[in-house]
Amino acid sequence: MNKKNLSGLQNFKVLDSSHEWTLFHNDFSLCSRKVRICLNELNIKYNSEHVHIIETSDSENLNKKFLKINPTGTVPVLLHKGFPIYESHEQIKYIESQSASYLSNNDIVDSWIKRGSLVGEPDKDFDIYAGNCIAILTPPLFVSMLKNIPLYKFFRYYLNHPSKFRSAKFIMFKLFGYSVFKKNSPLYKLASLSAKNLEIHLSDLNKHLSNNVWIGGDQFSLADITWMVILHRLEEIQLFDKFSFNKKNLNEYYNNLKRRKSFVE
């Protein structure tokens, strides 16, 4: 199994199950939310397997059982008849391809799905992926979530995690708290750069929405699911008002998203 190529549907089984669809996910994970909303929008019943990550209590994503399902240790992982689909932007496209229901789909939708995705390590490609921007702006929330988690769990987390960049970063959050974001620190500079790029992404989206109810036009699409979770995360980290200021179309769009049944559930 080549970890570097774990994207989209794979040609091997990782689990024998009586369920057609199984989702390994985490309630807090932005990418997990995206896939859950997609399954909800398309009325697909699935077996839910919640996986704790270090931010939400413990690193269940690094135990042997889960690493057999996804050796990169990330959530979500979607299984269809036991075959894994990796990366949330690929998962939602696959779900739609297998669904009897239909969401709007065109080149515009595809381009905004890509633009809203989190791809690779989140410390680069801010100009391409708004999801990477959001990932870099979320750590202050992580610091709050990690306060009550015992320190010993972080050393096990570091030893077992396939991405030493990510695991080392979370140990820093635990040990040094908010001081890692002090002015001119590496994380401060990264966050500043991601914020500048996110402003461009959201300004472009606001402009695009001037003549559209949804990103693809009059019909809801996978692109709207992608941006729903981004805007919701911005609200969670109390930055939505900052980024939506003077963006009338974006504010109306987010209000429309919050009225959807899939958002409420």
mmCIF file of C-alpha atoms in Angstrom, residues 44-147:
data_model
loop_
_atom_site.group_PDB
_atom_site.id
_atom_site.type_symbol
_atom_site.label_atom_id
_atom_site.label_comp_id
_atom_site.label_asym_id
_atom_site.label_seq_id
_atom_site.Cartn_x
_atom_site.Cartn_y
_atom_site.Cartn_z
ATOM 1 C CA ILE A 44 -27.549 7.612 2.115
ATOM 2 C CA LYS A 45 -27.694 5.431 5.211
ATOM 3 C CA TYR A 46 -24.326 4.469 6.610
ATOM 4 C CA ASN A 47 -22.660 2.776 9.546
ATOM 5 C CA SER A 48 -21.056 5.454 11.714
ATOM 6 C CA GLU A 49 -17.726 4.651 13.395
ATOM 7 C CA HIS A 50 -16.554 7.560 15.519
ATOM 8 C CA VAL A 51 -12.783 7.835 15.892
ATOM 9 C CA HIS A 52 -11.285 10.070 18.566
ATOM 10 C CA ILE A 53 -8.315 12.214 17.580
ATOM 11 C CA ILE A 54 -5.960 13.886 20.040
ATOM 12 C CA GLU A 55 -7.985 17.134 19.969
ATOM 13 C CA THR A 56 -11.136 15.367 21.158
ATOM 14 C CA SER A 57 -9.717 13.055 23.832
ATOM 15 C CA ASP A 58 -7.353 10.400 22.494
ATOM 16 C CA SER A 59 -5.567 9.269 19.340
ATOM 17 C CA GLU A 60 -7.737 6.312 18.340
ATOM 18 C CA ASN A 61 -6.761 7.124 14.760
ATOM 19 C CA LEU A 62 -3.279 5.797 15.555
ATOM 20 C CA ASN A 63 -4.184 2.380 16.917
ATOM 21 C CA LYS A 64 -3.313 -0.720 14.900
ATOM 22 C CA LYS A 65 -6.904 -1.401 13.909
ATOM 23 C CA PHE A 66 -7.409 2.026 12.354
ATOM 24 C CA LEU A 67 -3.971 2.219 10.728
ATOM 25 C CA LYS A 68 -4.852 -0.945 8.814
ATOM 26 C CA ILE A 69 -7.799 0.996 7.390
ATOM 27 C CA ASN A 70 -5.794 4.161 6.765
ATOM 28 C CA PRO A 71 -2.003 4.023 7.285
ATOM 29 C CA THR A 72 -1.816 7.831 7.158
ATOM 30 C CA GLY A 73 -3.895 7.967 10.361
ATOM 31 C CA THR A 74 -6.328 10.613 9.120
ATOM 32 C CA VAL A 75 -10.105 10.858 9.212
ATOM 33 C CA PRO A 76 -12.481 10.553 7.534
ATOM 34 C CA VAL A 77 -12.230 7.223 5.756
ATOM 35 C CA LEU A 78 -15.245 6.110 3.748
ATOM 36 C CA LEU A 79 -15.777 2.438 2.954
ATOM 37 C CA HIS A 80 -18.054 1.213 0.180
ATOM 38 C CA LYS A 81 -18.605 -2.544 0.440
ATOM 39 C CA GLY A 82 -15.311 -2.719 2.318
ATOM 40 C CA PHE A 83 -13.289 -0.771 -0.276
ATOM 41 C CA PRO A 84 -11.772 2.459 1.072
ATOM 42 C CA ILE A 85 -12.090 5.921 -0.434
ATOM 43 C CA TYR A 86 -9.549 8.423 0.900
ATOM 44 C CA GLU A 87 -9.547 12.260 0.982
ATOM 45 C CA SER A 88 -12.832 14.040 1.684
ATOM 46 C CA HIS A 89 -12.993 15.905 -1.646
ATOM 47 C CA GLU A 90 -12.737 12.546 -3.419
ATOM 48 C CA GLN A 91 -15.187 10.912 -1.020
ATOM 49 C CA ILE A 92 -18.009 13.375 -1.680
ATOM 50 C CA LYS A 93 -17.558 13.018 -5.442
ATOM 51 C CA TYR A 94 -17.671 9.244 -5.130
ATOM 52 C CA ILE A 95 -20.781 9.356 -2.936
ATOM 53 C CA GLU A 96 -22.587 11.446 -5.537
ATOM 54 C CA SER A 97 -21.504 9.099 -8.338
ATOM 55 C CA GLN A 98 -23.133 6.188 -6.482
ATOM 56 C CA SER A 99 -26.295 8.020 -5.452
ATOM 57 C CA ALA A 100 -29.720 7.954 -7.092
ATOM 58 C CA SER A 101 -30.136 11.587 -6.048
ATOM 59 C CA TYR A 102 -28.583 14.420 -8.000
ATOM 60 C CA LEU A 103 -26.725 17.562 -7.062
ATOM 61 C CA SER A 104 -25.663 20.275 -9.480
ATOM 62 C CA ASN A 105 -22.418 19.406 -11.262
ATOM 63 C CA ASN A 106 -20.399 21.443 -13.760
ATOM 64 C CA ASP A 107 -16.922 22.892 -14.224
ATOM 65 C CA ILE A 108 -17.708 25.804 -11.905
ATOM 66 C CA VAL A 109 -18.763 23.412 -9.151
ATOM 67 C CA ASP A 110 -15.599 21.339 -9.627
ATOM 68 C CA SER A 111 -13.367 24.407 -9.453
ATOM 69 C CA TRP A 112 -14.950 25.592 -6.193
ATOM 70 C CA ILE A 113 -14.749 22.102 -4.681
ATOM 71 C CA LYS A 114 -11.027 22.130 -5.387
ATOM 72 C CA ARG A 115 -10.609 25.659 -4.074
ATOM 73 C CA GLY A 116 -12.379 24.810 -0.814
ATOM 74 C CA SER A 117 -10.474 21.582 -0.171
ATOM 75 C CA LEU A 118 -7.730 20.804 2.324
ATOM 76 C CA VAL A 119 -4.976 19.087 0.359
ATOM 77 C CA GLY A 120 -1.597 17.834 1.560
ATOM 78 C CA GLU A 121 0.133 19.458 4.523
ATOM 79 C CA PRO A 122 -1.820 22.592 5.501
ATOM 80 C CA ASP A 123 1.228 24.849 5.768
ATOM 81 C CA LYS A 124 1.404 25.608 2.038
ATOM 82 C CA ASP A 125 -0.668 26.251 -1.101
ATOM 83 C CA PHE A 126 -2.834 28.859 0.631
ATOM 84 C CA ASP A 127 -3.421 30.569 -2.704
ATOM 85 C CA ILE A 128 -4.873 27.355 -4.146
ATOM 86 C CA TYR A 129 -6.799 25.788 -1.244
ATOM 87 C CA ALA A 130 -8.985 27.722 1.191
ATOM 88 C CA GLY A 131 -9.189 24.547 3.286
ATOM 89 C CA ASN A 132 -5.460 24.833 3.976
ATOM 90 C CA CYS A 133 -5.983 28.434 5.098
ATOM 91 C CA ILE A 134 -8.667 27.361 7.562
ATOM 92 C CA ALA A 135 -6.463 24.583 8.940
ATOM 93 C CA ILE A 136 -3.759 27.106 9.853
ATOM 94 C CA LEU A 137 -6.256 29.490 11.486
ATOM 95 C CA THR A 138 -7.800 26.773 13.686
ATOM 96 C CA PRO A 139 -4.868 25.968 16.084
ATOM 97 C CA PRO A 140 -5.870 28.518 18.778
ATOM 98 C CA LEU A 141 -9.028 26.453 19.194
ATOM 99 C CA PHE A 142 -6.887 23.313 19.394
ATOM 100 C CA VAL A 143 -4.896 24.862 22.252
ATOM 101 C CA SER A 144 -8.094 25.265 24.268
ATOM 102 C CA MET A 145 -9.182 21.706 23.481
ATOM 103 C CA LEU A 146 -5.820 20.198 24.461
ATOM 104 C CA LYS A 147 -5.539 21.792 27.901
#
